[in-house]
Amino acid sequence: RAVASLWLRPRDPLPGDPRAGYKTQAPLRLPVRGTWWVFWGGRLERENYHLASLDQRHGCDFAVWRGAGTYDGDGIRNDSYHAWDQPVVAPADGTVVAAVDGVRDNRPRIESTNLQAPAGNHVLLDLGREEFVLLAHLRQGSVRVKPGQAVKRGDLLAQCGNSGNSSEPHVHVHLQDRKELFQRAVGLPMQFARLVVDGKPVEKSPVRQGQFVRSPE
């Protein structure tokens, strides 16, 4: 038993990457606490379906893997997933641009994902220097910040949920070059600063599908 379902088939051909080689300016930490598993992430299509979208192409999805998979039992309840209700924190100092909290969480394995509000409950932060980070699929009723609010790296923003275009509780994060969501923005490569990857400390690195990662703080 593994992940219930997070697969979305990419479009062909994949779009070009106008920001290839970009180096993240903000000192990004992981947007979660404790050890998480990278379900989607990396530079190859088979590792990261986000490559199909210009704005999300360097995005990552994080879930929690324990024992035999990401959930216990039959996986039809959100609270049976290890990621459910886990803290989601600010990856860097910034200002809240958007904070959405009213989207109902999907019931995993029972109902389809919410394509009308694909980001679900989410927080968008302005990190300065034309870097904006989106944290999506948050739990309804858990978002603690408001537009215009200043946050510090590691501050609690919300809890992990299953809202929007999401088939099980997980945290989506991506970096982009402007505040408008989806096709108006261009995705930026993300290098996380000071993290532990598969048990080994790393100073600055992107993450890749299958890795177990955590922040040392």
mmCIF file with all atom_site columns, C-alpha atoms in Angstrom:
data_model
loop_
_atom_site.group_PDB
_atom_site.id
_atom_site.type_symbol
_atom_site.label_atom_id
_atom_site.label_alt_id
_atom_site.label_comp_id
_atom_site.label_asym_id
_atom_site.label_entity_id
_atom_site.label_seq_id
_atom_site.pdbx_PDB_ins_code
_atom_site.Cartn_x
_atom_site.Cartn_y
_atom_site.Cartn_z
_atom_site.occupancy
_atom_site.B_iso_or_equiv
_atom_site.pdbx_formal_charge
_atom_site.auth_seq_id
_atom_site.auth_comp_id
_atom_site.auth_asym_id
_atom_site.auth_atom_id
_atom_site.pdbx_PDB_model_num
ATOM 1   C CA . ARG A 1 1   ? 0.000   0.000  0.000   1.00 0.00 ? 1   ARG A CA 1
ATOM 2   C CA . ALA A 1 2   ? 1.274   3.457  -0.839  1.00 0.00 ? 2   ALA A CA 1
ATOM 3   C CA . VAL A 1 3   ? -0.253  6.816  -1.785  1.00 0.00 ? 3   VAL A CA 1
ATOM 4   C CA . ALA A 1 4   ? -3.981  6.765  -2.512  1.00 0.00 ? 4   ALA A CA 1
ATOM 5   C CA . SER A 1 5   ? -3.671  8.853  -5.675  1.00 0.00 ? 5   SER A CA 1
ATOM 6   C CA . LEU A 1 6   ? -1.897  12.051 -6.639  1.00 0.00 ? 6   LEU A CA 1
ATOM 7   C CA . TRP A 1 7   ? -1.257  11.364 -10.339 1.00 0.00 ? 7   TRP A CA 1
ATOM 8   C CA . LEU A 1 8   ? -2.176  13.889 -13.029 1.00 0.00 ? 8   LEU A CA 1
ATOM 9   C CA . ARG A 1 9   ? -0.914  13.158 -16.546 1.00 0.00 ? 9   ARG A CA 1
ATOM 10  C CA . PRO A 1 10  ? 1.325   15.920 -17.963 1.00 0.00 ? 10  PRO A CA 1
ATOM 11  C CA . ARG A 1 11  ? 0.635   17.666 -21.243 1.00 0.00 ? 11  ARG A CA 1
ATOM 12  C CA . ASP A 1 12  ? 2.836   17.043 -24.277 1.00 0.00 ? 12  ASP A CA 1
ATOM 13  C CA . PRO A 1 13  ? 4.978   18.706 -25.334 1.00 0.00 ? 13  PRO A CA 1
ATOM 14  C CA . LEU A 1 14  ? 6.302   20.262 -22.139 1.00 0.00 ? 14  LEU A CA 1
ATOM 15  C CA . PRO A 1 15  ? 6.702   24.058 -22.203 1.00 0.00 ? 15  PRO A CA 1
ATOM 16  C CA . GLY A 1 16  ? 10.152  25.595 -22.311 1.00 0.00 ? 16  GLY A CA 1
ATOM 17  C CA . ASP A 1 17  ? 11.655  26.932 -19.098 1.00 0.00 ? 17  ASP A CA 1
ATOM 18  C CA . PRO A 1 18  ? 12.459  30.664 -19.399 1.00 0.00 ? 18  PRO A CA 1
ATOM 19  C CA . ARG A 1 19  ? 13.971  30.729 -15.883 1.00 0.00 ? 19  ARG A CA 1
ATOM 20  C CA . ALA A 1 20  ? 16.215  27.670 -16.096 1.00 0.00 ? 20  ALA A CA 1
ATOM 21  C CA . GLY A 1 21  ? 19.317  28.185 -13.983 1.00 0.00 ? 21  GLY A CA 1
ATOM 22  C CA . TYR A 1 22  ? 17.651  30.705 -11.673 1.00 0.00 ? 22  TYR A CA 1
ATOM 23  C CA . LYS A 1 23  ? 19.045  30.757 -8.126  1.00 0.00 ? 23  LYS A CA 1
ATOM 24  C CA . THR A 1 24  ? 16.567  31.280 -5.305  1.00 0.00 ? 24  THR A CA 1
ATOM 25  C CA . GLN A 1 25  ? 17.178  34.606 -3.545  1.00 0.00 ? 25  GLN A CA 1
ATOM 26  C CA . ALA A 1 26  ? 15.192  34.075 -0.337  1.00 0.00 ? 26  ALA A CA 1
ATOM 27  C CA . PRO A 1 27  ? 16.687  31.623 2.199   1.00 0.00 ? 27  PRO A CA 1
ATOM 28  C CA . LEU A 1 28  ? 13.858  29.091 1.866   1.00 0.00 ? 28  LEU A CA 1
ATOM 29  C CA . ARG A 1 29  ? 13.215  26.514 4.556   1.00 0.00 ? 29  ARG A CA 1
ATOM 30  C CA . LEU A 1 30  ? 10.844  23.615 4.065   1.00 0.00 ? 30  LEU A CA 1
ATOM 31  C CA . PRO A 1 31  ? 7.225   24.716 4.661   1.00 0.00 ? 31  PRO A CA 1
ATOM 32  C CA . VAL A 1 32  ? 6.646   21.877 7.147   1.00 0.00 ? 32  VAL A CA 1
ATOM 33  C CA . ARG A 1 33  ? 7.982   20.574 10.457  1.00 0.00 ? 33  ARG A CA 1
ATOM 34  C CA . GLY A 1 34  ? 9.392   17.103 10.985  1.00 0.00 ? 34  GLY A CA 1
ATOM 35  C CA . THR A 1 35  ? 10.196  14.555 8.279   1.00 0.00 ? 35  THR A CA 1
ATOM 36  C CA . TRP A 1 36  ? 8.179   14.573 5.051   1.00 0.00 ? 36  TRP A CA 1
ATOM 37  C CA . TRP A 1 37  ? 8.317   12.544 1.861   1.00 0.00 ? 37  TRP A CA 1
ATOM 38  C CA . VAL A 1 38  ? 8.615   14.229 -1.552  1.00 0.00 ? 38  VAL A CA 1
ATOM 39  C CA . PHE A 1 39  ? 5.841   12.752 -3.674  1.00 0.00 ? 39  PHE A CA 1
ATOM 40  C CA . TRP A 1 40  ? 6.294   15.042 -6.683  1.00 0.00 ? 40  TRP A CA 1
ATOM 41  C CA . GLY A 1 41  ? 9.482   17.020 -7.262  1.00 0.00 ? 41  GLY A CA 1
ATOM 42  C CA . GLY A 1 42  ? 12.469  17.119 -9.576  1.00 0.00 ? 42  GLY A CA 1
ATOM 43  C CA . ARG A 1 43  ? 13.507  18.038 -13.093 1.00 0.00 ? 43  ARG A CA 1
ATOM 44  C CA . LEU A 1 44  ? 12.229  14.963 -14.933 1.00 0.00 ? 44  LEU A CA 1
ATOM 45  C CA . GLU A 1 45  ? 8.669   14.463 -16.156 1.00 0.00 ? 45  GLU A CA 1
ATOM 46  C CA . ARG A 1 46  ? 8.365   11.094 -14.438 1.00 0.00 ? 46  ARG A CA 1
ATOM 47  C CA . GLU A 1 47  ? 9.345   12.701 -11.106 1.00 0.00 ? 47  GLU A CA 1
ATOM 48  C CA . ASN A 1 48  ? 7.270   15.845 -11.280 1.00 0.00 ? 48  ASN A CA 1
ATOM 49  C CA . TYR A 1 49  ? 4.004   16.348 -13.167 1.00 0.00 ? 49  TYR A CA 1
ATOM 50  C CA . HIS A 1 50  ? 4.217   20.086 -12.327 1.00 0.00 ? 50  HIS A CA 1
ATOM 51  C CA . LEU A 1 51  ? 6.635   20.428 -15.254 1.00 0.00 ? 51  LEU A CA 1
ATOM 52  C CA . ALA A 1 52  ? 3.569   20.636 -17.502 1.00 0.00 ? 52  ALA A CA 1
ATOM 53  C CA . SER A 1 53  ? 2.610   24.052 -16.091 1.00 0.00 ? 53  SER A CA 1
ATOM 54  C CA . LEU A 1 54  ? 4.737   27.137 -16.695 1.00 0.00 ? 54  LEU A CA 1
ATOM 55  C CA . ASP A 1 55  ? 3.930   28.652 -13.301 1.00 0.00 ? 55  ASP A CA 1
ATOM 56  C CA . GLN A 1 56  ? 4.253   25.453 -11.243 1.00 0.00 ? 56  GLN A CA 1
ATOM 57  C CA . ARG A 1 57  ? 7.006   23.672 -13.118 1.00 0.00 ? 57  ARG A CA 1
ATOM 58  C CA . HIS A 1 58  ? 9.376   23.676 -10.128 1.00 0.00 ? 58  HIS A CA 1
ATOM 59  C CA . GLY A 1 59  ? 6.629   22.886 -7.631  1.00 0.00 ? 59  GLY A CA 1
ATOM 60  C CA . CYS A 1 60  ? 6.824   20.142 -5.011  1.00 0.00 ? 60  CYS A CA 1
ATOM 61  C CA . ASP A 1 61  ? 4.232   18.065 -3.199  1.00 0.00 ? 61  ASP A CA 1
ATOM 62  C CA . PHE A 1 62  ? 5.021   16.845 0.312   1.00 0.00 ? 62  PHE A CA 1
ATOM 63  C CA . ALA A 1 63  ? 3.257   14.006 2.128   1.00 0.00 ? 63  ALA A CA 1
ATOM 64  C CA . VAL A 1 64  ? 4.075   12.054 5.287   1.00 0.00 ? 64  VAL A CA 1
ATOM 65  C CA . TRP A 1 65  ? 5.113   8.416  4.828   1.00 0.00 ? 65  TRP A CA 1
ATOM 66  C CA . ARG A 1 66  ? 5.017   6.115  7.823   1.00 0.00 ? 66  ARG A CA 1
ATOM 67  C CA . GLY A 1 67  ? 5.255   2.347  7.822   1.00 0.00 ? 67  GLY A CA 1
ATOM 68  C CA . ALA A 1 68  ? 3.569   1.061  4.664   1.00 0.00 ? 68  ALA A CA 1
ATOM 69  C CA . GLY A 1 69  ? 2.386   4.352  3.207   1.00 0.00 ? 69  GLY A CA 1
ATOM 70  C CA . THR A 1 70  ? 0.817   7.757  3.661   1.00 0.00 ? 70  THR A CA 1
ATOM 71  C CA . TYR A 1 71  ? -2.309  6.633  5.517   1.00 0.00 ? 71  TYR A CA 1
ATOM 72  C CA . ASP A 1 72  ? -3.748  3.989  7.835   1.00 0.00 ? 72  ASP A CA 1
ATOM 73  C CA . GLY A 1 73  ? -6.754  1.790  7.142   1.00 0.00 ? 73  GLY A CA 1
ATOM 74  C CA . ASP A 1 74  ? -8.801  2.166  3.964   1.00 0.00 ? 74  ASP A CA 1
ATOM 75  C CA . GLY A 1 75  ? -7.797  5.788  3.299   1.00 0.00 ? 75  GLY A CA 1
ATOM 76  C CA . ILE A 1 76  ? -11.320 7.165  2.922   1.00 0.00 ? 76  ILE A CA 1
ATOM 77  C CA . ARG A 1 77  ? -11.036 9.671  5.782   1.00 0.00 ? 77  ARG A CA 1
ATOM 78  C CA . ASN A 1 78  ? -8.746  12.673 5.806   1.00 0.00 ? 78  ASN A CA 1
ATOM 79  C CA . ASP A 1 79  ? -7.734  12.040 9.399   1.00 0.00 ? 79  ASP A CA 1
ATOM 80  C CA . SER A 1 80  ? -6.364  8.623  8.453   1.00 0.00 ? 80  SER A CA 1
ATOM 81  C CA . TYR A 1 81  ? -3.575  10.362 6.487   1.00 0.00 ? 81  TYR A CA 1
ATOM 82  C CA . HIS A 1 82  ? -0.373  11.136 8.354   1.00 0.00 ? 82  HIS A CA 1
ATOM 83  C CA . ALA A 1 83  ? -0.064  14.597 6.766   1.00 0.00 ? 83  ALA A CA 1
ATOM 84  C CA . TRP A 1 84  ? -3.548  15.711 7.792   1.00 0.00 ? 84  TRP A CA 1
ATOM 85  C CA . ASP A 1 85  ? -3.627  18.713 10.141  1.00 0.00 ? 85  ASP A CA 1
ATOM 86  C CA . GLN A 1 86  ? 0.173   18.963 10.334  1.00 0.00 ? 86  GLN A CA 1
ATOM 87  C CA . PRO A 1 87  ? 1.583   22.521 10.669  1.00 0.00 ? 87  PRO A CA 1
ATOM 88  C CA . VAL A 1 88  ? 2.394   24.463 7.508   1.00 0.00 ? 88  VAL A CA 1
ATOM 89  C CA . VAL A 1 89  ? 4.903   27.263 8.109   1.00 0.00 ? 89  VAL A CA 1
ATOM 90  C CA . ALA A 1 90  ? 6.321   30.258 6.262   1.00 0.00 ? 90  ALA A CA 1
ATOM 91  C CA . PRO A 1 91  ? 9.315   29.207 4.136   1.00 0.00 ? 91  PRO A CA 1
ATOM 92  C CA . ALA A 1 92  ? 10.866  32.689 4.481   1.00 0.00 ? 92  ALA A CA 1
ATOM 93  C CA . ASP A 1 93  ? 10.194  36.202 5.770   1.00 0.00 ? 93  ASP A CA 1
ATOM 94  C CA . GLY A 1 94  ? 7.503   37.862 3.708   1.00 0.00 ? 94  GLY A CA 1
ATOM 95  C CA . THR A 1 95  ? 4.159   39.610 3.407   1.00 0.00 ? 95  THR A CA 1
ATOM 96  C CA . VAL A 1 96  ? 0.866   37.811 2.901   1.00 0.00 ? 96  VAL A CA 1
ATOM 97  C CA . VAL A 1 97  ? -0.595  38.627 -0.522  1.00 0.00 ? 97  VAL A CA 1
ATOM 98  C CA . ALA A 1 98  ? -3.545  36.220 -0.409  1.00 0.00 ? 98  ALA A CA 1
ATOM 99  C CA . ALA A 1 99  ? -5.078  33.975 2.234   1.00 0.00 ? 99  ALA A CA 1
ATOM 100 C CA . VAL A 1 100 ? -8.052  31.766 1.326   1.00 0.00 ? 100 VAL A CA 1
ATOM 101 C CA . ASP A 1 101 ? -9.760  29.663 3.981   1.00 0.00 ? 101 ASP A CA 1
ATOM 102 C CA . GLY A 1 102 ? -13.314 28.801 2.870   1.00 0.00 ? 102 GLY A CA 1
ATOM 103 C CA . VAL A 1 103 ? -12.850 25.837 0.516   1.00 0.00 ? 103 VAL A CA 1
ATOM 104 C CA . ARG A 1 104 ? -14.201 22.504 1.746   1.00 0.00 ? 104 ARG A CA 1
ATOM 105 C CA . ASP A 1 105 ? -11.719 19.638 2.077   1.00 0.00 ? 105 ASP A CA 1
ATOM 106 C CA . ASN A 1 106 ? -12.230 16.757 -0.345  1.00 0.00 ? 106 ASN A CA 1
ATOM 107 C CA . ARG A 1 107 ? -13.076 13.268 0.884   1.00 0.00 ? 107 ARG A CA 1
ATOM 108 C CA . PRO A 1 108 ? -10.217 11.040 -0.338  1.00 0.00 ? 108 PRO A CA 1
ATOM 109 C CA . ARG A 1 109 ? -11.089 8.085  -2.566  1.00 0.00 ? 109 ARG A CA 1
ATOM 110 C CA . ILE A 1 110 ? -14.785 9.043  -2.461  1.00 0.00 ? 110 ILE A CA 1
ATOM 111 C CA . GLU A 1 111 ? -15.158 12.274 -4.429  1.00 0.00 ? 111 GLU A CA 1
ATOM 112 C CA . SER A 1 112 ? -13.258 13.910 -7.267  1.00 0.00 ? 112 SER A CA 1
ATOM 113 C CA . THR A 1 113 ? -10.860 16.789 -6.755  1.00 0.00 ? 113 THR A CA 1
ATOM 114 C CA . ASN A 1 114 ? -12.075 20.394 -6.823  1.00 0.00 ? 114 ASN A CA 1
ATOM 115 C CA . LEU A 1 115 ? -11.079 21.825 -10.200 1.00 0.00 ? 115 LEU A CA 1
ATOM 116 C CA . GLN A 1 116 ? -13.156 24.965 -9.627  1.00 0.00 ? 116 GLN A CA 1
ATOM 117 C CA . ALA A 1 117 ? -10.747 26.098 -6.900  1.00 0.00 ? 117 ALA A CA 1
ATOM 118 C CA . PRO A 1 118 ? -7.542  24.222 -7.775  1.00 0.00 ? 118 PRO A CA 1
ATOM 119 C CA . ALA A 1 119 ? -5.321  25.777 -5.079  1.00 0.00 ? 119 ALA A CA 1
ATOM 120 C CA . GLY A 1 120 ? -8.007  25.170 -2.455  1.00 0.00 ? 120 GLY A CA 1
ATOM 121 C CA . ASN A 1 121 ? -7.316  26.986 0.779   1.00 0.00 ? 121 ASN A CA 1
ATOM 122 C CA . HIS A 1 122 ? -3.956  28.650 0.274   1.00 0.00 ? 122 HIS A CA 1
ATOM 123 C CA . VAL A 1 123 ? -1.497  31.331 1.316   1.00 0.00 ? 123 VAL A CA 1
ATOM 124 C CA . LEU A 1 124 ? 0.568   33.367 -1.135  1.00 0.00 ? 124 LEU A CA 1
ATOM 125 C CA . LEU A 1 125 ? 3.586   35.224 0.266   1.00 0.00 ? 125 LEU A CA 1
ATOM 126 C CA . ASP A 1 126 ? 5.615   38.052 -1.262  1.00 0.00 ? 126 ASP A CA 1
ATOM 127 C CA . LEU A 1 127 ? 9.240   37.322 -0.353  1.00 0.00 ? 127 LEU A CA 1
ATOM 128 C CA . GLY A 1 128 ? 10.634  40.388 -2.121  1.00 0.00 ? 128 GLY A CA 1
ATOM 129 C CA . ARG A 1 129 ? 12.980  40.498 -5.127  1.00 0.00 ? 129 ARG A CA 1
ATOM 130 C CA . GLU A 1 130 ? 10.132  39.303 -7.399  1.00 0.00 ? 130 GLU A CA 1
ATOM 131 C CA . GLU A 1 131 ? 9.746   35.995 -5.566  1.00 0.00 ? 131 GLU A CA 1
ATOM 132 C CA . PHE A 1 132 ? 6.300   34.802 -4.487  1.00 0.00 ? 132 PHE A CA 1
ATOM 133 C CA . VAL A 1 133 ? 5.671   31.462 -2.819  1.00 0.00 ? 133 VAL A CA 1
ATOM 134 C CA . LEU A 1 134 ? 2.354   29.583 -2.884  1.00 0.00 ? 134 LEU A CA 1
ATOM 135 C CA . LEU A 1 135 ? 1.342   27.051 -0.223  1.00 0.00 ? 135 LEU A CA 1
ATOM 136 C CA . ALA A 1 136 ? -1.781  25.190 -1.280  1.00 0.00 ? 136 ALA A CA 1
ATOM 137 C CA . HIS A 1 137 ? -4.375  22.528 -0.299  1.00 0.00 ? 137 HIS A CA 1
ATOM 138 C CA . LEU A 1 138 ? -4.612  23.749 3.298   1.00 0.00 ? 138 LEU A CA 1
ATOM 139 C CA . ARG A 1 139 ? -7.269  22.539 5.725   1.00 0.00 ? 139 ARG A CA 1
ATOM 140 C CA . GLN A 1 140 ? -10.478 24.531 5.765   1.00 0.00 ? 140 GLN A CA 1
ATOM 141 C CA . GLY A 1 141 ? -10.680 26.778 8.808   1.00 0.00 ? 141 GLY A CA 1
ATOM 142 C CA . SER A 1 142 ? -6.974  26.531 9.653   1.00 0.00 ? 142 SER A CA 1
ATOM 143 C CA . VAL A 1 143 ? -5.486  29.573 7.889   1.00 0.00 ? 143 VAL A CA 1
ATOM 144 C CA . ARG A 1 144 ? -4.157  31.984 10.543  1.00 0.00 ? 144 ARG A CA 1
ATOM 145 C CA . VAL A 1 145 ? -2.885  34.900 8.471   1.00 0.00 ? 145 VAL A CA 1
ATOM 146 C CA . LYS A 1 146 ? -4.474  37.743 6.516   1.00 0.00 ? 146 LYS A CA 1
ATOM 147 C CA . PRO A 1 147 ? -3.453  39.772 3.439   1.00 0.00 ? 147 PRO A CA 1
ATOM 148 C CA . GLY A 1 148 ? -0.978  42.505 4.330   1.00 0.00 ? 148 GLY A CA 1
ATOM 149 C CA . GLN A 1 149 ? 0.343   40.668 7.381   1.00 0.00 ? 149 GLN A CA 1
ATOM 150 C CA . ALA A 1 150 ? 4.114   40.331 7.784   1.00 0.00 ? 150 ALA A CA 1
ATOM 151 C CA . VAL A 1 151 ? 5.390   36.850 8.653   1.00 0.00 ? 151 VAL A CA 1
ATOM 152 C CA . LYS A 1 152 ? 8.750   35.474 9.686   1.00 0.00 ? 152 LYS A CA 1
ATOM 153 C CA . ARG A 1 153 ? 10.466  32.338 8.476   1.00 0.00 ? 153 ARG A CA 1
ATOM 154 C CA . GLY A 1 154 ? 8.979   29.389 10.376  1.00 0.00 ? 154 GLY A CA 1
ATOM 155 C CA . ASP A 1 155 ? 5.799   31.184 11.506  1.00 0.00 ? 155 ASP A CA 1
ATOM 156 C CA . LEU A 1 156 ? 2.681   29.004 11.547  1.00 0.00 ? 156 LEU A CA 1
ATOM 157 C CA . LEU A 1 157 ? 0.409   29.766 8.583   1.00 0.00 ? 157 LEU A CA 1
ATOM 158 C CA . ALA A 1 158 ? -2.145  26.938 8.591   1.00 0.00 ? 158 ALA A CA 1
ATOM 159 C CA . GLN A 1 159 ? -2.589  23.175 8.784   1.00 0.00 ? 159 GLN A CA 1
ATOM 160 C CA . CYS A 1 160 ? -2.188  20.622 6.010   1.00 0.00 ? 160 CYS A CA 1
ATOM 161 C CA . GLY A 1 161 ? -5.475  19.763 4.330   1.00 0.00 ? 161 GLY A CA 1
ATOM 162 C CA . ASN A 1 162 ? -7.025  18.236 1.230   1.00 0.00 ? 162 ASN A CA 1
ATOM 163 C CA . SER A 1 163 ? -8.747  21.170 -0.466  1.00 0.00 ? 163 SER A CA 1
ATOM 164 C CA . GLY A 1 164 ? -8.728  22.097 -4.138  1.00 0.00 ? 164 GLY A CA 1
ATOM 165 C CA . ASN A 1 165 ? -7.218  19.908 -6.847  1.00 0.00 ? 165 ASN A CA 1
ATOM 166 C CA . SER A 1 166 ? -5.992  17.390 -4.296  1.00 0.00 ? 166 SER A CA 1
ATOM 167 C CA . SER A 1 167 ? -6.744  13.722 -3.868  1.00 0.00 ? 167 SER A CA 1
ATOM 168 C CA . GLU A 1 168 ? -5.201  13.244 -0.429  1.00 0.00 ? 168 GLU A CA 1
ATOM 169 C CA . PRO A 1 169 ? -3.814  15.485 2.328   1.00 0.00 ? 169 PRO A CA 1
ATOM 170 C CA . HIS A 1 170 ? -0.477  16.980 1.288   1.00 0.00 ? 170 HIS A CA 1
ATOM 171 C CA . VAL A 1 171 ? 1.305   20.332 1.003   1.00 0.00 ? 171 VAL A CA 1
ATOM 172 C CA . HIS A 1 172 ? 1.983   21.880 -2.373  1.00 0.00 ? 172 HIS A CA 1
ATOM 173 C CA . VAL A 1 173 ? 4.602   24.630 -2.641  1.00 0.00 ? 173 VAL A CA 1
ATOM 174 C CA . HIS A 1 174 ? 6.006   26.518 -5.602  1.00 0.00 ? 174 HIS A CA 1
ATOM 175 C CA . LEU A 1 175 ? 7.914   29.738 -6.256  1.00 0.00 ? 175 LEU A CA 1
ATOM 176 C CA . GLN A 1 176 ? 6.861   32.182 -8.981  1.00 0.00 ? 176 GLN A CA 1
ATOM 177 C CA . ASP A 1 177 ? 7.801   35.595 -10.315 1.00 0.00 ? 177 ASP A CA 1
ATOM 178 C CA . ARG A 1 178 ? 4.563   37.530 -9.674  1.00 0.00 ? 178 ARG A CA 1
ATOM 179 C CA . LYS A 1 179 ? 1.507   37.541 -7.444  1.00 0.00 ? 179 LYS A CA 1
ATOM 180 C CA . GLU A 1 180 ? -1.050  36.408 -10.037 1.00 0.00 ? 180 GLU A CA 1
ATOM 181 C CA . LEU A 1 181 ? -1.784  32.707 -9.749  1.00 0.00 ? 181 LEU A CA 1
ATOM 182 C CA . PHE A 1 182 ? -1.701  30.128 -12.497 1.00 0.00 ? 182 PHE A CA 1
ATOM 183 C CA . GLN A 1 183 ? -0.860  30.836 -16.129 1.00 0.00 ? 183 GLN A CA 1
ATOM 184 C CA . ARG A 1 184 ? 0.050   34.517 -15.676 1.00 0.00 ? 184 ARG A CA 1
ATOM 185 C CA . ALA A 1 185 ? 3.132   33.736 -13.573 1.00 0.00 ? 185 ALA A CA 1
ATOM 186 C CA . VAL A 1 186 ? 6.391   31.973 -14.411 1.00 0.00 ? 186 VAL A CA 1
ATOM 187 C CA . GLY A 1 187 ? 7.684   29.344 -12.016 1.00 0.00 ? 187 GLY A CA 1
ATOM 188 C CA . LEU A 1 188 ? 11.114  29.753 -10.445 1.00 0.00 ? 188 LEU A CA 1
ATOM 189 C CA . PRO A 1 189 ? 13.509  26.970 -9.408  1.00 0.00 ? 189 PRO A CA 1
ATOM 190 C CA . MET A 1 190 ? 13.507  26.410 -5.648  1.00 0.00 ? 190 MET A CA 1
ATOM 191 C CA . GLN A 1 191 ? 16.641  25.667 -3.682  1.00 0.00 ? 191 GLN A CA 1
ATOM 192 C CA . PHE A 1 192 ? 15.927  25.070 -0.005  1.00 0.00 ? 192 PHE A CA 1
ATOM 193 C CA . ALA A 1 193 ? 18.547  26.305 2.465   1.00 0.00 ? 193 ALA A CA 1
ATOM 194 C CA . ARG A 1 194 ? 19.776  24.127 5.323   1.00 0.00 ? 194 ARG A CA 1
ATOM 195 C CA . LEU A 1 195 ? 17.831  20.894 5.129   1.00 0.00 ? 195 LEU A CA 1
ATOM 196 C CA . VAL A 1 196 ? 18.361  17.239 5.878   1.00 0.00 ? 196 VAL A CA 1
ATOM 197 C CA . VAL A 1 197 ? 17.896  14.928 2.882   1.00 0.00 ? 197 VAL A CA 1
ATOM 198 C CA . ASP A 1 198 ? 17.660  11.198 3.517   1.00 0.00 ? 198 ASP A CA 1
ATOM 199 C CA . GLY A 1 199 ? 19.432  11.722 6.813   1.00 0.00 ? 199 GLY A CA 1
ATOM 200 C CA . LYS A 1 200 ? 22.275  13.877 5.466   1.00 0.00 ? 200 LYS A CA 1
ATOM 201 C CA . PRO A 1 201 ? 22.614  17.647 6.069   1.00 0.00 ? 201 PRO A CA 1
ATOM 202 C CA . VAL A 1 202 ? 22.649  19.789 2.912   1.00 0.00 ? 202 VAL A CA 1
ATOM 203 C CA . GLU A 1 203 ? 23.369  23.532 2.767   1.00 0.00 ? 203 GLU A CA 1
ATOM 204 C CA . LYS A 1 204 ? 21.238  24.409 -0.274  1.00 0.00 ? 204 LYS A CA 1
ATOM 205 C CA . SER A 1 205 ? 19.431  22.132 -2.688  1.00 0.00 ? 205 SER A CA 1
ATOM 206 C CA . PRO A 1 206 ? 16.240  21.441 -4.610  1.00 0.00 ? 206 PRO A CA 1
ATOM 207 C CA . VAL A 1 207 ? 14.300  18.328 -3.612  1.00 0.00 ? 207 VAL A CA 1
ATOM 208 C CA . ARG A 1 208 ? 13.419  15.302 -5.709  1.00 0.00 ? 208 ARG A CA 1
ATOM 209 C CA . GLN A 1 209 ? 10.688  12.674 -5.730  1.00 0.00 ? 209 GLN A CA 1
ATOM 210 C CA . GLY A 1 210 ? 11.229  9.885  -3.215  1.00 0.00 ? 210 GLY A CA 1
ATOM 211 C CA . GLN A 1 211 ? 13.445  11.823 -0.818  1.00 0.00 ? 211 GLN A CA 1
ATOM 212 C CA . PHE A 1 212 ? 12.723  12.086 2.908   1.00 0.00 ? 212 PHE A CA 1
ATOM 213 C CA . VAL A 1 213 ? 13.420  15.653 3.972   1.00 0.00 ? 213 VAL A CA 1
ATOM 214 C CA . ARG A 1 214 ? 13.275  17.839 7.071   1.00 0.00 ? 214 ARG A CA 1
ATOM 215 C CA . SER A 1 215 ? 14.492  21.190 8.310   1.00 0.00 ? 215 SER A CA 1
ATOM 216 C CA . PRO A 1 216 ? 17.095  20.989 11.095  1.00 0.00 ? 216 PRO A CA 1
ATOM 217 C CA . GLU A 1 217 ? 15.292  23.609 13.226  1.00 0.00 ? 217 GLU A CA 1
#
